[in-house]
mmCIF file of C-alpha atoms in Angstrom:
data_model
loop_
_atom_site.group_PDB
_atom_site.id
_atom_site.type_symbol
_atom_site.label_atom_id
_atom_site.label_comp_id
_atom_site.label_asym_id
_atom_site.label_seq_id
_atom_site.Cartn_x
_atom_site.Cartn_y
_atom_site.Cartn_z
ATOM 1 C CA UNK A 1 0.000 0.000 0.000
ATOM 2 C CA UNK A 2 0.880 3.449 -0.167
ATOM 3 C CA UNK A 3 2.740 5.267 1.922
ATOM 4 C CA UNK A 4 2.221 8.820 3.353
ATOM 5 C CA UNK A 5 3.334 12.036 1.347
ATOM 6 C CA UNK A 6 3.642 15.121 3.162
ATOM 7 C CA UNK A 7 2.499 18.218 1.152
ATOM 8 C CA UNK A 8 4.343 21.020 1.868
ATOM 9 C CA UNK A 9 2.769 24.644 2.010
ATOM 10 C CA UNK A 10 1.560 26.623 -0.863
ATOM 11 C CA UNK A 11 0.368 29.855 -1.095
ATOM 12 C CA UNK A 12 -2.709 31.031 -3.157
ATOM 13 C CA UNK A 13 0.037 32.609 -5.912
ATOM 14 C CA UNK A 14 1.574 29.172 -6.231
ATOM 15 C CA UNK A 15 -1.260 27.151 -7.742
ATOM 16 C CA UNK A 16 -0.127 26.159 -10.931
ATOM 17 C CA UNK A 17 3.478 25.269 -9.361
ATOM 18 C CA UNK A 18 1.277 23.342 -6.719
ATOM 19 C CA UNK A 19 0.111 21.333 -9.785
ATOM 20 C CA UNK A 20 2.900 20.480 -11.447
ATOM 21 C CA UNK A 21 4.951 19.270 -8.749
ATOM 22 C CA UNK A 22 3.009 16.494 -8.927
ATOM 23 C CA UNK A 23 2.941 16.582 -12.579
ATOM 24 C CA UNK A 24 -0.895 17.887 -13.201
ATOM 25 C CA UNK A 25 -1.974 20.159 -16.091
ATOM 26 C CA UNK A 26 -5.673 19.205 -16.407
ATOM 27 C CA UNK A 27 -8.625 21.971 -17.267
ATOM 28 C CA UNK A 28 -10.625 23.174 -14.328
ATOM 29 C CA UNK A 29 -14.046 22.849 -13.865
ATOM 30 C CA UNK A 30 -13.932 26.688 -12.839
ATOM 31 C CA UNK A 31 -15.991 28.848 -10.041
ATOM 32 C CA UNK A 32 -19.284 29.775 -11.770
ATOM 33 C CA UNK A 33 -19.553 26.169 -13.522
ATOM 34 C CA UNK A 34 -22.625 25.279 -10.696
ATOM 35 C CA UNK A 35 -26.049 25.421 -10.873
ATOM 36 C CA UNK A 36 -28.689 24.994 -7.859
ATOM 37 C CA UNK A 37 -29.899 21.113 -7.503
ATOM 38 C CA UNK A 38 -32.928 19.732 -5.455
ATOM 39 C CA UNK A 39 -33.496 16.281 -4.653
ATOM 40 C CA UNK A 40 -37.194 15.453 -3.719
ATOM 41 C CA UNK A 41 -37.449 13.080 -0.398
ATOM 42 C CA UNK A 42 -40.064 12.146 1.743
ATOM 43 C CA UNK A 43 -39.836 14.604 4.141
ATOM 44 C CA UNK A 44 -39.036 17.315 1.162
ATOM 45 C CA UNK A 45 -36.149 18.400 -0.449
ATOM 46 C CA UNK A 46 -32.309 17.748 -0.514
ATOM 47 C CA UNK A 47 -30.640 21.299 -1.554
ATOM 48 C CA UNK A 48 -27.188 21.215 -3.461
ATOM 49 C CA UNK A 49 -25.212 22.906 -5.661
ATOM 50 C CA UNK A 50 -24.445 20.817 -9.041
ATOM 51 C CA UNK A 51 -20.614 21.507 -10.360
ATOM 52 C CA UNK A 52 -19.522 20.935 -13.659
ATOM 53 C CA UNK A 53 -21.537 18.447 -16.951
ATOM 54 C CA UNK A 54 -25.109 17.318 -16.051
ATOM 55 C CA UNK A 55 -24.984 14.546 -18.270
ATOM 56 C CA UNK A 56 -22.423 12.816 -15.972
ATOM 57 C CA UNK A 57 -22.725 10.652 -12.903
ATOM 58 C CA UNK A 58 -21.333 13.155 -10.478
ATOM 59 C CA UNK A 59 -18.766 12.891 -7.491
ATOM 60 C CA UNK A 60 -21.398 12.653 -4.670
ATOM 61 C CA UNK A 61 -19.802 15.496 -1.836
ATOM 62 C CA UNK A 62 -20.980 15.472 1.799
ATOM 63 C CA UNK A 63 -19.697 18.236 3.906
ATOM 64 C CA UNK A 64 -19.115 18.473 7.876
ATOM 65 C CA UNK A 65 -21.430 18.774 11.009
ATOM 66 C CA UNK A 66 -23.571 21.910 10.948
ATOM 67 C CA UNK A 67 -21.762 23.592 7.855
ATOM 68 C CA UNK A 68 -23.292 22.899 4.552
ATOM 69 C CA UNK A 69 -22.146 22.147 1.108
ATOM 70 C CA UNK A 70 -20.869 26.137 0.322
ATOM 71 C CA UNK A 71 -17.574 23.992 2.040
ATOM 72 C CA UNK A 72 -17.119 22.766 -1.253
ATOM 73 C CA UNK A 73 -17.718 26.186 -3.178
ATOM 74 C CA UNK A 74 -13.368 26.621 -3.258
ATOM 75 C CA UNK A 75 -12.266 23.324 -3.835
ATOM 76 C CA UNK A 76 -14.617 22.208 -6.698
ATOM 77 C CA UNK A 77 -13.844 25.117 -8.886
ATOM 78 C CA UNK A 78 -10.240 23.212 -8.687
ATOM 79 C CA UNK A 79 -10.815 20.145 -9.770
ATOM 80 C CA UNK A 80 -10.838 18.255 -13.164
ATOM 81 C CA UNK A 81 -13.563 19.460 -15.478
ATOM 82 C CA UNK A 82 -13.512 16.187 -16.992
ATOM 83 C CA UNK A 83 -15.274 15.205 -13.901
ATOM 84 C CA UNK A 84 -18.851 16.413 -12.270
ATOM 85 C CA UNK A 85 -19.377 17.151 -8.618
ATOM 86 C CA UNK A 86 -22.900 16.833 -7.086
ATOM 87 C CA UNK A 87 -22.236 18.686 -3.490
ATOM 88 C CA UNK A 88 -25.465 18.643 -1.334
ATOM 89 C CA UNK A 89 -26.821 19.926 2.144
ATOM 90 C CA UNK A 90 -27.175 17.641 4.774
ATOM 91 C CA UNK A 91 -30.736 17.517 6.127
ATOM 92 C CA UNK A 92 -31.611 19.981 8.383
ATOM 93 C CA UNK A 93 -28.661 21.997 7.068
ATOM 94 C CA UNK A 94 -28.237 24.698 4.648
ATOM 95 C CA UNK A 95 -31.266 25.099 2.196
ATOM 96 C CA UNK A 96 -32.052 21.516 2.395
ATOM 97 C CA UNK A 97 -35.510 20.349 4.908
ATOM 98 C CA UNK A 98 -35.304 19.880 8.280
ATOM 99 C CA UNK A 99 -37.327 17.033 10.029
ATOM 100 C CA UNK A 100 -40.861 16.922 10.542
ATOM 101 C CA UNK A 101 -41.677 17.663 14.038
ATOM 102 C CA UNK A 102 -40.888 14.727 16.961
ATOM 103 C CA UNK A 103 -38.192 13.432 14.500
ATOM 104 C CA UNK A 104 -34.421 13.080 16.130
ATOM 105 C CA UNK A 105 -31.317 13.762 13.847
ATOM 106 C CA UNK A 106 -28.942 10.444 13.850
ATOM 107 C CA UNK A 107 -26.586 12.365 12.624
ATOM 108 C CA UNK A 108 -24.555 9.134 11.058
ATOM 109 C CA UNK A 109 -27.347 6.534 10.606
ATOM 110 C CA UNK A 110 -29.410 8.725 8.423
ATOM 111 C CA UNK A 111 -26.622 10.282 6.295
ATOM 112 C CA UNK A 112 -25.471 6.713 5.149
ATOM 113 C CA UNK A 113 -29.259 5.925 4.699
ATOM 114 C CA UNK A 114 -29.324 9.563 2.536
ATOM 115 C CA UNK A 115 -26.409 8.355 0.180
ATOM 116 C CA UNK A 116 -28.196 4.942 -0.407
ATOM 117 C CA UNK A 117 -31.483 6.930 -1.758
ATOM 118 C CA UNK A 118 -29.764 9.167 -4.020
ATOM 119 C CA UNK A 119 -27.674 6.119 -5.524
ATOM 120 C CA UNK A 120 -30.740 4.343 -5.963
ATOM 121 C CA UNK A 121 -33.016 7.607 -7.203
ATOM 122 C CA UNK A 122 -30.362 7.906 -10.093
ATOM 123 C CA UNK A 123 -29.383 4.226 -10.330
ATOM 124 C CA UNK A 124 -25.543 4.979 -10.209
ATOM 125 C CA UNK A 125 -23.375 2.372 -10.658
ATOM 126 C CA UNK A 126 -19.266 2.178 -9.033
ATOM 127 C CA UNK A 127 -19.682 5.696 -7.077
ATOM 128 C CA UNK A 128 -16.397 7.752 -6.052
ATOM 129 C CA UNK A 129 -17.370 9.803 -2.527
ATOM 130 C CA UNK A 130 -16.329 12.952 -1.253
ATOM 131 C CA UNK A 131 -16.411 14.020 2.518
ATOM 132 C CA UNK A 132 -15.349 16.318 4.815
ATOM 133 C CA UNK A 133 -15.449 15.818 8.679
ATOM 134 C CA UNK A 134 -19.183 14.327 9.251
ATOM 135 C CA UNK A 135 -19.489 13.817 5.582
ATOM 136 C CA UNK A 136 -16.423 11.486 5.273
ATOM 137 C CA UNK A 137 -17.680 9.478 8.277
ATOM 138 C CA UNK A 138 -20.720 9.090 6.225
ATOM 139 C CA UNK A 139 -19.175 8.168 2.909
ATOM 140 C CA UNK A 140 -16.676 6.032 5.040
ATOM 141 C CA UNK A 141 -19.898 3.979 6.745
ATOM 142 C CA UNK A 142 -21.403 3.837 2.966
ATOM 143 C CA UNK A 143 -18.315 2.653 1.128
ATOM 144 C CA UNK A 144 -18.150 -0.208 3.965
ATOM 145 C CA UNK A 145 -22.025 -1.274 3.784
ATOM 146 C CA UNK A 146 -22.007 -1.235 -0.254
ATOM 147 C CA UNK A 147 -18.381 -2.483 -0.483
ATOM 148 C CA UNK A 148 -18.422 -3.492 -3.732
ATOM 149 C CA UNK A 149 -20.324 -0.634 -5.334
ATOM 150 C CA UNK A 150 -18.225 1.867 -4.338
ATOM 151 C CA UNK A 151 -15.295 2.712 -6.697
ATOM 152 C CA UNK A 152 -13.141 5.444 -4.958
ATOM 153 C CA UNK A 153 -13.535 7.428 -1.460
ATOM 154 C CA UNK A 154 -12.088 10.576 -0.823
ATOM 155 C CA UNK A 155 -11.980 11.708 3.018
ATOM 156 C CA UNK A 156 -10.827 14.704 4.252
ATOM 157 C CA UNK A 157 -9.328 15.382 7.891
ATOM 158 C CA UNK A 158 -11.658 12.600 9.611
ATOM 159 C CA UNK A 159 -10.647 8.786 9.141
ATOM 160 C CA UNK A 160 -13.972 6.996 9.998
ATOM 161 C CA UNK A 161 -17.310 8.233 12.081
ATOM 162 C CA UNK A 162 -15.914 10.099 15.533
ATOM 163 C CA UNK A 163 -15.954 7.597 18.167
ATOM 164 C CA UNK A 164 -16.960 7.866 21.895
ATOM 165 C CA UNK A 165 -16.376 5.824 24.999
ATOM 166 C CA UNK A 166 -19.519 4.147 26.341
ATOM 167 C CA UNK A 167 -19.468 5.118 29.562
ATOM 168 C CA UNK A 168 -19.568 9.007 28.052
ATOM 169 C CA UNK A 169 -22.092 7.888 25.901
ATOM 170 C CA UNK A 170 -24.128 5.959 28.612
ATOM 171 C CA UNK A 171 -23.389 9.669 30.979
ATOM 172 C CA UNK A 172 -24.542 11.884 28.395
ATOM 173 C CA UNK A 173 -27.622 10.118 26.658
ATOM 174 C CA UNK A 174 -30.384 11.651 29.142
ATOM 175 C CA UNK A 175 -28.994 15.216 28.519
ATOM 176 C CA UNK A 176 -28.896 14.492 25.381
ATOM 177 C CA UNK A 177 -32.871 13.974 25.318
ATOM 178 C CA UNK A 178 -33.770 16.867 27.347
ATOM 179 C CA UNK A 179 -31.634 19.094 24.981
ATOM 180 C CA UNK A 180 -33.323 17.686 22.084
ATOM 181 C CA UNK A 181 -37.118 18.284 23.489
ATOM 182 C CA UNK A 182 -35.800 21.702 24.589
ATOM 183 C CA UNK A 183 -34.902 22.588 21.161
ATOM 184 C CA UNK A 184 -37.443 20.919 19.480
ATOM 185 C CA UNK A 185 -40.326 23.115 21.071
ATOM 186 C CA UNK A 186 -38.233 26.618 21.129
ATOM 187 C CA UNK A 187 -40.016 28.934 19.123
ATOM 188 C CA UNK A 188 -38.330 30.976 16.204
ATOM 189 C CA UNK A 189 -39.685 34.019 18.109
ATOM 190 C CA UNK A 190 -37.202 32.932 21.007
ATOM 191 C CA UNK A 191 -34.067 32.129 18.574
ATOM 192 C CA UNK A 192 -31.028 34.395 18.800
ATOM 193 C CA UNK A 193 -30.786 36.969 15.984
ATOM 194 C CA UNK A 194 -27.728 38.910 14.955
ATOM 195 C CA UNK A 195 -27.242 41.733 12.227
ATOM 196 C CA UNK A 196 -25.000 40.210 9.379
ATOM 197 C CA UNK A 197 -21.927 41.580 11.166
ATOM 198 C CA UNK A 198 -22.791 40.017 13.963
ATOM 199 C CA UNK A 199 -23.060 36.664 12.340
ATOM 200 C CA UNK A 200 -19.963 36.536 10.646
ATOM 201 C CA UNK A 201 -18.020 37.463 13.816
ATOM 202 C CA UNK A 202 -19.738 34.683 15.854
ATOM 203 C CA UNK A 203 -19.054 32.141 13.816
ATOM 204 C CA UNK A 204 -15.543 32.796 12.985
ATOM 205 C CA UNK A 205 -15.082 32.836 16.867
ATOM 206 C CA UNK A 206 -17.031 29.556 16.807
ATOM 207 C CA UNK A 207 -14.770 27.866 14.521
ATOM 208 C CA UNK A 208 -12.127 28.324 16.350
ATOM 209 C CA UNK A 209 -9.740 29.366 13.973
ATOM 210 C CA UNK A 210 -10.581 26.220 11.357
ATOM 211 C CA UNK A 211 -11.641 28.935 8.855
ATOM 212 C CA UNK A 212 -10.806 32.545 8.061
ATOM 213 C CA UNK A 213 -13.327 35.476 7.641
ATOM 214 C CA UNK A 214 -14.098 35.063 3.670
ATOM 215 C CA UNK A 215 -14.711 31.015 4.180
ATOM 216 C CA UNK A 216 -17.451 32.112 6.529
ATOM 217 C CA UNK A 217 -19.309 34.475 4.575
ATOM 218 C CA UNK A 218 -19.155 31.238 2.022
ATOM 219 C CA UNK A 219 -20.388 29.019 4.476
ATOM 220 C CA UNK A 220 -23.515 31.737 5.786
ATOM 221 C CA UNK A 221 -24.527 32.232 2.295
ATOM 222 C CA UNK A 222 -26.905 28.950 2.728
ATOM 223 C CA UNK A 223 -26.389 29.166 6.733
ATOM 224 C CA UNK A 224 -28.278 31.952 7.756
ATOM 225 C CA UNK A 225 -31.763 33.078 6.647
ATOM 226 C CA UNK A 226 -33.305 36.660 7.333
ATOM 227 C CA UNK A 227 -36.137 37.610 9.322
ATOM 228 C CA UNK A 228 -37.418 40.650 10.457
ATOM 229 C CA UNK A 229 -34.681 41.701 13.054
ATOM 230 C CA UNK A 230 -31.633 40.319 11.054
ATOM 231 C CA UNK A 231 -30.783 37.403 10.535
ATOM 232 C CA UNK A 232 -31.074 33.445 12.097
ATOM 233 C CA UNK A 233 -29.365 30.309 11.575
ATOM 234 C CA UNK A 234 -31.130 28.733 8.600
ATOM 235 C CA UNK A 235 -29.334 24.744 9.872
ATOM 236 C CA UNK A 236 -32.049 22.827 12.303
ATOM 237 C CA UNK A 237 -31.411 23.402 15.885
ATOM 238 C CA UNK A 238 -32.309 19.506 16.898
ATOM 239 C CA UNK A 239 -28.777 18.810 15.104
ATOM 240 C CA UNK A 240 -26.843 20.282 18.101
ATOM 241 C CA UNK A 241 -27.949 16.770 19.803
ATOM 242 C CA UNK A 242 -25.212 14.964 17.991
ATOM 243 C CA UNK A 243 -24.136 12.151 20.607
ATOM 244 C CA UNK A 244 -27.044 9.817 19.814
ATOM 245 C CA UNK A 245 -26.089 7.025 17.439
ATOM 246 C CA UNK A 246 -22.278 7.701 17.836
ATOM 247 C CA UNK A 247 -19.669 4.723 17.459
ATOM 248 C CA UNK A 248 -17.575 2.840 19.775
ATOM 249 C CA UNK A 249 -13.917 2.747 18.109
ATOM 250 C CA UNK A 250 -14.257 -1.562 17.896
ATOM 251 C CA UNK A 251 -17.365 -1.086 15.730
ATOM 252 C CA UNK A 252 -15.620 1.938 13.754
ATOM 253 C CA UNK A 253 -12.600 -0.559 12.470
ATOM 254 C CA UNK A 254 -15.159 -3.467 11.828
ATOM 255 C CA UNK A 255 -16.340 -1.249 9.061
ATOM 256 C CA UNK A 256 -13.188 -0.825 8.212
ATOM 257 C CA UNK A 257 -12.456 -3.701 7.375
ATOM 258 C CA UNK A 258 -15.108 -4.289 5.154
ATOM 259 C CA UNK A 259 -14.068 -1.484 2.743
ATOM 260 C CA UNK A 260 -12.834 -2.637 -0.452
ATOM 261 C CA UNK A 261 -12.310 0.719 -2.738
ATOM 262 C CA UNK A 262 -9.620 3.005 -3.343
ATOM 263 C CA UNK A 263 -9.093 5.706 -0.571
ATOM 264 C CA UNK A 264 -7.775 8.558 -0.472
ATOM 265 C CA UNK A 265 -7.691 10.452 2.856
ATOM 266 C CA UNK A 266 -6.170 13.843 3.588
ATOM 267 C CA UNK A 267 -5.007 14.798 6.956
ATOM 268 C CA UNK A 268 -4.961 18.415 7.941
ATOM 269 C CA UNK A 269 -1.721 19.254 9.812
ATOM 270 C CA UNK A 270 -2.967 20.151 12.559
ATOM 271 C CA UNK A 271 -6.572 19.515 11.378
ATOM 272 C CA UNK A 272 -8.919 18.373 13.834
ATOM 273 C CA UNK A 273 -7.707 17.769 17.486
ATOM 274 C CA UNK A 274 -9.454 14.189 17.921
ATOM 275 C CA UNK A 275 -10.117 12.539 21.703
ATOM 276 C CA UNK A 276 -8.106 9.826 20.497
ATOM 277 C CA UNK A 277 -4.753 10.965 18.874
ATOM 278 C CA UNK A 278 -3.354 7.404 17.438
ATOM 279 C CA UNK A 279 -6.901 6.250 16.367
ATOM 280 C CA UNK A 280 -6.732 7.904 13.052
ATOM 281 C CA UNK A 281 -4.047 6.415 12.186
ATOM 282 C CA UNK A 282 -5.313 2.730 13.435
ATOM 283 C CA UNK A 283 -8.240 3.430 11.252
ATOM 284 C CA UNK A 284 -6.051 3.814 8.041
ATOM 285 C CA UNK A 285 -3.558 1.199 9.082
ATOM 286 C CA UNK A 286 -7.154 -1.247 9.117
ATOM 287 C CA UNK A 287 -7.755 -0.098 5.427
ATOM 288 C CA UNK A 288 -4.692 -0.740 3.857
ATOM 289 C CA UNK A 289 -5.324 -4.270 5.048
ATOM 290 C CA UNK A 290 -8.250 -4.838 2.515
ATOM 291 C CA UNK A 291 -8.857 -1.509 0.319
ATOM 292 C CA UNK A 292 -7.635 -2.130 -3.056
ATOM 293 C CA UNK A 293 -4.871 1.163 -2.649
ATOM 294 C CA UNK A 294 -5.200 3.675 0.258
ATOM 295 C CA UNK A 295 -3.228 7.018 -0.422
ATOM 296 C CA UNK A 296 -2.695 8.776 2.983
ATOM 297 C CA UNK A 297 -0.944 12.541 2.683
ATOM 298 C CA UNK A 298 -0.887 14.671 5.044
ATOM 299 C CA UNK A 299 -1.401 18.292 4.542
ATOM 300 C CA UNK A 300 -0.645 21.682 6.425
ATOM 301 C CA UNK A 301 -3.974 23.348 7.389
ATOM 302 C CA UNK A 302 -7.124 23.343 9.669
ATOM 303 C CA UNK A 303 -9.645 21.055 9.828
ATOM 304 C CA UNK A 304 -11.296 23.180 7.294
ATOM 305 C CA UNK A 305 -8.413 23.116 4.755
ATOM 306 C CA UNK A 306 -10.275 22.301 1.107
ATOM 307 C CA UNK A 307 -12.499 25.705 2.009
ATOM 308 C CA UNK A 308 -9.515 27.676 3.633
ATOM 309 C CA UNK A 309 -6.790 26.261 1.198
ATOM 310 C CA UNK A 310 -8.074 24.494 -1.508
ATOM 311 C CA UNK A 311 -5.159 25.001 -3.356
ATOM 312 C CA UNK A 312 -3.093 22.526 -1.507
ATOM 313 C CA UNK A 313 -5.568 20.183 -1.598
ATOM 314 C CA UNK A 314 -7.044 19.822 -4.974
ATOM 315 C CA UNK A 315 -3.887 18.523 -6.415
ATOM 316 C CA UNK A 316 -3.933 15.433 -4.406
ATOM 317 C CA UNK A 317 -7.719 14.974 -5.338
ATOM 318 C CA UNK A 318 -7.021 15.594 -8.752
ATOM 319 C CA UNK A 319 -3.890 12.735 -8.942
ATOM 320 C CA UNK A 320 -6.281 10.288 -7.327
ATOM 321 C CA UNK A 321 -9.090 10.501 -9.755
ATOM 322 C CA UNK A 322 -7.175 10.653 -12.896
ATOM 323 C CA UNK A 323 -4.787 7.724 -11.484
ATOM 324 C CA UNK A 324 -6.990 4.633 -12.972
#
């Protein structure tokens, strides 16, 4: 199997050296080669934003916990134009529904369930999956419960679904509930509002310095929505409750081992500060056992790093998809 490559830095000047130190010249699919896409499910539609040929089975892209797929708006620009990206909000995120009323958000069960519909809607055959944080976890849990219809998966900074102890989980399950029924009846008269300025700061304190100022107003162009005061979050508040349905790290690498495809994962240096600091790497060591090729490279940048720095990691996507 492969062994890690370590990117070096890049700035946003040094793209097309970027790409040629690892020997790519290929067309772009370019920044205003999108157009809006909805998805009809039963509980209503799944928003995304459609990059690049319609007449080709698309890339499917999921993107991270409570962001939405404007995560992908500067890395897809970047990549092949032989290739089409379909990058779509999460439920309950971005301009995609939110669950009826008295339905809970299993944050990783349902997303895997998601990808299954819109495989079988279309009737794709040998997908290749994109994901970012939450996203990859899904494509990570689909690519092991369809292992042999999955043709490529591309994860960045997350190795498999985050995994929790279960005596936290057993601790934290009743607050868990309560916090769920509390936001499930709290009116949108009774929801914070900010003034756009306002917005943009919070979050970029949120994110802890994951992403800069300009990869937030990306992300708030389908994460806020305005009312009469200014503006709310537009993502379902019920998806705060995120420890229901979370894995324990012995059922994490028994999916593992059931993926079969070529992988790709990109690790953010530092990325993502996980509770576990050598499970990552046990996850990817448990692919290479029965993956057809797993590429590993690590990368400098946040967690966020395709929406911060795209640059440095579009190459690496790029390599992978055109290496057959």
């Amino acid at each position: 199997m492969a062994q890690a490559r370590v990117a070096t830095a890049v700035n946003l000047e040094d793209k097309v050296t970027a790409k040629t130190t690892i020997g790519l010249s290929e067309p772009m699919l370019g920044e205003n080669n999108w157009s809006e896409f909805s998805i009809d499910v039963p509980w209503g539609t799944v928003a995304g934003k459609w990059w690049g040929c319609r007449n080709k089975q698309p890339i499917l892209a999921l993107h991270g916990w409570q962001d939405n797929c404007g995560s992908f708006d500067r890395l897809c620009p970047l990549l092949p134009s032989d290739y089409a990206v379909l990058a779509i909000d999460l439920p309950g995120h971005g301009n995609s529904s939110h669950y009826p009323a008295g339905m809970q958000y299993f944050i990783f069960w349902d997303g895997i369930c998601l990808i299954r519909r819109i495989v079988r809607k279309y009737n794709w055959k040998n997908v290749t999956l994109l994901g970012h944080s939450l996203g990859g976890a899904l494509t990570f849990m689909y690519a092991a419960s369809f292992p042999d219809e999955v043709h490529k998966l591309i994860n960045i900074d997350i190795a498999g679904p985050t995994v929790r102890g279960v005596q936290r989980m057993a601790e934290g399950t009743g607050k868990a509930l309560d916090k769920f029924l509390d936001y499930e009846t709290l009116p949108e008269s009774k929801q914070p509002c900010y003034s756009y300025e306002e917005m943009i700061k919070l979050v970029l304190d949120a994110y802890d310095g994951s992403v800069d100022e300009q990869s937030v107003k990306i992300l708030m162009k389908r994460g806020m929505k305005p009312n009469q005061k200014g503006f709310l979050f537009a993502r379902d508040l019920r998806l705060k409750v995120s420890l229901l349905g979370l894995f324990t790290a012995e059922q994490t690498l028994a999916y593992a081992r059931q993926i079969r495809c070529k992988v790709l994962n990109i690790r953010g240096v530092p990325g993502m500060k996980f509770e576990s600091t050598q499970f990552y790497a046990e996850v990817i060591d448990t692919l290479k056992k029965q993956a057809q090729h797993v590429v590993y490279v690590e990368v400098p940048g946040t967690h966020h790093l395709h929406l911060v720095t795209p640059e440095r990691v579009a190459p690496h996507i790029t390599q992978f998809l055109l290496n057959k």
